[in-house]
Every structure is written in structure tokens, then in C-alpha cells.
Coordinates of N, CA and C in Angstrom, one line a residue:
X13 N -45.4 39.3 -49.3 CA -44.2 39.8 -48.7 C -44.6 40.8 -47.8
X14 N -44.0 40.9 -46.6 CA -44.1 42.0 -45.5 C -42.8 42.2 -45.0
X15 N -42.8 43.4 -44.3 CA -41.4 43.8 -43.6 C -41.8 43.9 -42.0
X16 N -40.9 43.2 -41.3 CA -40.9 43.3 -40.0 C -39.7 44.1 -39.5
X17 N -39.9 45.0 -38.5 CA -39.0 46.0 -38.0 C -39.1 45.7 -36.5
X18 N -38.0 45.5 -35.9 CA -38.0 45.2 -34.3 C -37.3 46.4 -33.7
X19 N -38.0 47.2 -33.0 CA -37.5 48.3 -32.4 C -38.1 49.4 -33.0
X20 N -39.0 50.2 -32.1 CA -39.6 51.2 -32.4 C -39.1 52.8 -32.0
X21 N -37.7 52.7 -31.8 CA -37.3 54.0 -31.4 C -37.3 54.9 -32.6
X22 N -36.4 56.0 -32.7 CA -36.5 56.9 -33.7 C -36.2 56.4 -35.1
X23 N -35.1 55.6 -35.1 CA -34.7 54.9 -36.4 C -35.9 53.9 -37.0
X24 N -36.3 53.0 -36.0 CA -37.2 51.8 -36.6 C -38.6 52.4 -37.0
X25 N -39.0 53.5 -36.0 CA -40.2 54.2 -36.3 C -40.3 55.0 -37.7
X26 N -39.1 55.5 -38.0 CA -39.0 56.5 -39.2 C -38.8 55.4 -40.5
X27 N -38.2 54.4 -40.3 CA -37.9 53.4 -41.3 C -39.3 52.7 -41.6
X28 N -40.1 52.6 -40.7 CA -41.5 51.9 -40.9 C -42.2 52.9 -41.7
X29 N -42.3 54.0 -41.2 CA -43.1 55.2 -41.8 C -42.6 55.3 -43.4
X30 N -41.2 55.4 -43.6 CA -40.6 55.6 -44.9 C -40.9 54.6 -45.9
X31 N -41.0 53.2 -45.4 CA -41.4 52.2 -46.1 C -42.8 52.2 -46.6
X32 N -43.7 52.5 -45.6 CA -45.1 52.6 -45.8 C -45.3 53.8 -46.9
X33 N -44.9 54.9 -46.7 CA -45.0 56.1 -47.6 C -44.6 55.9 -48.9
X34 N -43.3 55.4 -49.1 CA -42.6 55.2 -50.4 C -43.3 54.2 -51.2
X35 N -44.0 53.2 -50.6 CA -44.6 52.0 -51.3 C -46.0 52.4 -51.5
X36 N -46.8 53.5 -50.9 CA -48.0 53.8 -50.9 C -48.9 52.9 -50.2
X37 N -48.2 52.2 -49.0 CA -49.0 51.2 -48.3 C -49.2 50.0 -48.9
X38 N -48.4 49.6 -50.1 CA -48.6 48.2 -50.8 C -47.8 47.3 -50.1
X39 N -46.7 47.7 -49.4 CA -45.8 46.7 -48.7 C -46.2 46.8 -47.2
X40 N -46.7 45.7 -46.7 CA -47.2 45.9 -45.1 C -46.0 45.9 -44.1
X41 N -46.1 46.7 -43.4 CA -45.0 47.0 -42.3 C -45.5 46.6 -40.9
X42 N -44.8 45.9 -40.2 CA -45.1 45.4 -39.0 C -44.0 45.9 -38.0
X43 N -44.2 46.9 -37.0 CA -43.3 47.3 -36.2 C -43.5 46.8 -34.8
X44 N -42.5 46.0 -34.2 CA -42.5 45.6 -32.7 C -41.6 46.3 -31.9
X45 N -42.3 46.6 -30.7 CA -41.7 47.4 -29.7 C -42.0 46.8 -28.4
X46 N -41.0 46.5 -27.6 CA -41.4 45.9 -26.3 C -41.9 47.0 -25.2
X47 N -41.3 48.1 -25.4 CA -41.8 49.2 -24.4 C -42.8 50.2 -25.0
X48 N -43.6 50.8 -23.9 CA -44.6 51.7 -24.2 C -43.9 53.1 -24.9
X49 N -44.2 53.4 -26.1 CA -43.5 54.5 -26.8 C -43.7 56.0 -26.0
X50 N -44.5 55.9 -25.1 CA -44.6 57.0 -24.3 C -43.8 57.1 -23.2
X51 N -43.2 56.1 -22.8 CA -42.5 55.8 -21.5 C -41.1 56.3 -21.4
X52 N -40.6 57.3 -20.5 CA -39.4 57.5 -20.3 C -38.2 56.4 -20.1
X53 N -38.8 55.5 -20.0 CA -37.9 53.9 -19.9 C -37.6 53.3 -21.4
X54 N -38.4 54.0 -22.4 CA -38.3 53.6 -23.8 C -36.9 53.8 -24.0
X55 N -36.2 52.7 -24.8 CA -34.7 52.9 -25.2 C -34.7 53.9 -26.2
X56 N -35.5 54.5 -26.9 CA -35.3 55.5 -27.8 C -35.7 56.8 -27.1
X57 N -36.1 57.0 -25.8 CA -36.3 58.0 -25.2 C -34.9 58.8 -24.8
X58 N -34.9 60.3 -25.2 CA -33.6 60.8 -25.0 C -34.1 62.3 -24.8
X59 N -34.0 63.0 -23.8 CA -34.5 64.4 -23.6 C -33.3 65.3 -24.0
X60 N -32.3 64.9 -24.6 CA -31.3 65.8 -25.1 C -31.8 66.1 -26.4
X61 N -31.0 67.2 -27.1 CA -31.4 67.8 -28.3 C -30.7 66.6 -29.4
X62 N -31.5 66.8 -30.6 CA -30.9 65.8 -31.7 C -30.5 66.7 -32.8
X63 N -29.3 66.7 -33.3 CA -28.9 67.3 -34.3 C -29.0 66.4 -35.8
X64 N -29.6 67.0 -36.8 CA -30.0 66.4 -37.8 C -29.1 66.9 -39.1
X65 N -28.5 66.2 -39.9 CA -27.7 66.5 -41.0 C -28.8 67.0 -42.2
X66 N -28.2 68.0 -43.0 CA -29.0 68.4 -44.1 C -29.7 67.2 -44.9
X67 N -29.1 66.2 -45.1 CA -29.5 65.1 -45.9 C -30.5 64.4 -45.2
X68 N -30.4 64.2 -43.9 CA -31.5 63.7 -43.2 C -32.9 64.5 -43.2
X69 N -32.7 65.7 -43.0 CA -33.7 66.6 -43.2 C -34.4 66.4 -44.6
X70 N -33.6 66.4 -45.5 CA -34.3 66.2 -46.9 C -35.0 65.0 -47.1
X71 N -34.4 63.9 -46.6 CA -35.1 62.5 -46.6 C -36.5 62.5 -45.7
X72 N -36.4 63.2 -44.6 CA -37.7 63.4 -43.9 C -38.7 64.1 -44.6
X73 N -38.2 65.2 -45.3 CA -39.3 66.0 -46.2 C -39.7 65.1 -47.2
X74 N -38.9 64.2 -47.8 CA -39.4 63.4 -49.0 C -40.4 62.4 -48.5
X75 N -40.4 61.9 -47.4 CA -41.6 61.0 -46.9 C -42.7 61.7 -46.1
X76 N -42.6 63.1 -46.2 CA -43.8 63.9 -45.7 C -43.8 64.2 -44.2
X77 N -42.6 64.1 -43.3 CA -42.7 64.2 -42.0 C -41.8 65.4 -41.5
X78 N -41.0 65.8 -42.4 CA -40.2 67.2 -42.0 C -41.3 68.2 -41.6
X79 N -42.2 68.4 -42.3 CA -43.1 69.6 -42.0 C -43.6 69.6 -40.7
X80 N -43.9 68.5 -39.9 CA -44.3 68.4 -38.7 C -43.1 68.7 -37.8
X81 N -42.3 68.0 -38.0 CA -40.9 68.2 -37.2 C -40.3 69.7 -37.2
X82 N -40.4 70.4 -38.4 CA -39.8 71.9 -38.5 C -40.6 72.6 -37.5
X83 N -41.8 72.5 -37.0 CA -42.5 73.2 -36.0 C -41.8 73.4 -34.7
X84 N -40.9 72.3 -34.5 CA -40.2 72.2 -33.2 C -38.8 72.3 -33.4
X85 N -38.1 72.3 -34.6 CA -36.8 72.3 -34.9 C -36.3 74.0 -34.7
X86 N -35.0 74.0 -34.1 CA -34.3 75.3 -34.1 C -33.1 75.2 -34.9
X87 N -32.8 76.0 -35.9 CA -31.7 75.9 -36.7 C -30.5 76.1 -35.7
X88 N -29.2 75.5 -36.3 CA -28.0 75.6 -35.6 C -27.1 76.5 -36.5
X89 N -26.9 77.5 -36.0 CA -26.2 78.6 -36.9 C -24.7 78.3 -37.1
X90 N -24.1 77.8 -35.8 CA -22.6 77.7 -35.5 C -22.3 76.6 -34.7
X91 N -21.5 75.5 -34.9 CA -21.0 74.5 -34.1 C -19.4 74.7 -33.8
X92 N -19.2 74.8 -32.6 CA -17.8 74.9 -32.0 C -17.4 73.6 -31.5
X93 N -16.4 72.8 -32.2 CA -15.9 71.4 -31.9 C -14.4 71.6 -31.1
X94 N -14.3 71.2 -30.0 CA -13.0 71.3 -29.6 C -12.7 70.0 -28.5
X95 N -11.5 69.4 -28.6 CA -11.2 68.4 -27.8 C -9.7 68.2 -27.4
X96 N -9.3 69.4 -26.6 CA -8.0 69.4 -26.3 C -6.9 69.6 -27.5
X97 N -7.3 70.4 -28.3 CA -6.5 70.5 -29.5 C -6.9 71.6 -30.3
X98 N -6.6 71.6 -31.6 CA -7.0 72.8 -32.3 C -8.7 72.7 -32.5
X99 N -9.4 73.6 -32.4 CA -10.7 73.7 -32.5 C -11.3 73.9 -33.8
X100 N -12.5 73.5 -34.2 CA -13.1 73.7 -35.4 C -14.3 74.3 -35.3
X101 N -14.6 75.3 -36.3 CA -15.8 76.0 -36.2 C -16.6 75.8 -37.7
X102 N -18.0 75.3 -37.3 CA -18.7 75.2 -38.7 C -19.9 76.2 -38.6
X103 N -20.0 76.8 -39.8 CA -21.1 77.8 -39.7 C -21.7 77.5 -41.2
X104 N -23.2 77.8 -41.0 CA -23.9 77.5 -42.0 C -23.9 78.4 -43.3
X105 N -23.6 79.6 -43.0 CA -23.6 80.8 -43.9 C -22.6 80.6 -45.2
X106 N -22.9 81.2 -46.4 CA -22.2 81.2 -47.4 C -21.7 79.8 -48.2
X107 N -22.6 78.7 -47.8 CA -22.2 77.4 -48.5 C -23.5 76.9 -49.3
X108 N -24.5 78.0 -49.4 CA -25.7 77.5 -50.2 C -26.6 76.6 -49.5
X109 N -26.4 76.4 -48.3 CA -27.1 75.5 -47.4 C -28.0 76.2 -46.5
X110 N -29.2 75.8 -46.0 CA -29.7 76.3 -45.0 C -29.1 76.0 -43.7
X111 N -29.5 76.7 -42.7 CA -28.7 76.3 -41.3 C -29.1 75.0 -40.9
X112 N -28.1 74.3 -40.2 CA -28.4 73.1 -39.7 C -29.6 73.1 -38.8
X113 N -30.4 72.1 -39.0 CA -31.7 72.0 -38.3 C -32.9 72.8 -38.9
X114 N -32.8 73.7 -39.8 CA -33.7 74.4 -40.3 C -34.6 73.6 -41.5
X115 N -33.8 72.8 -41.9 CA -34.6 71.7 -42.9 C -34.8 72.4 -44.3
X116 N -35.2 71.5 -45.2 CA -35.7 72.0 -46.6 C -36.6 73.2 -46.7
X117 N -36.2 74.4 -47.2 CA -37.1 75.5 -47.3 C -36.7 76.6 -46.1
X118 N -35.8 76.2 -45.4 CA -35.2 77.1 -44.3 C -36.2 77.1 -43.1

């Protein structure tokens, strides 16, 4: 048995790596992507910031890639959400969690 993943964007590439690492390479993974991964035309390319939830950072650490991503990550200390109504403010302090985007180990 093997796994075929169609789409090498952020989700597909992460899934391929996770399956490979979590099975110790015992389950062959094939990743198909139509575009050059280094092209700005790649559907997964987005030059905007990406916010990752704490659980996502923990899973990325579990498969051994958070450490490399953390070098480029900037913690989000506060988020202000507003859309023509009462606003909401989320802060990382005081909840026993590391700042959003800081990842496991801060």
C-alpha cells in the first residue's frame, strides 16, 4: 500500500511529510504537484503572513519541522478582531499558553 497526495501546497506537503515521518518511511508517499514549488504562480504561494494555532505548532513539532519554522516565526502577542460591532481582543498572557506563533517551548 502507498499514499498518493495530489497538491503540494502547504497542506499537502505537510501531510506528506507527516505520514513519512510518523510511519518511519514504511508507508510510501507520493506527492503530485502541477506547478513548480518555487514559482509565485504555485497555488500554495501566498506572501501574506500565516497565523498558526497552538495545536498546529504542537503537531508540527511532533513531526520534527517546527524547529526549522520557528527560526522565521514571530509570536503574536495580541489580536484585535472587529467587524462593525463589538470588538474582541485576544491576548496570550495569563492562560498558560505561549504566545500565538511562538510554538512549543516559546
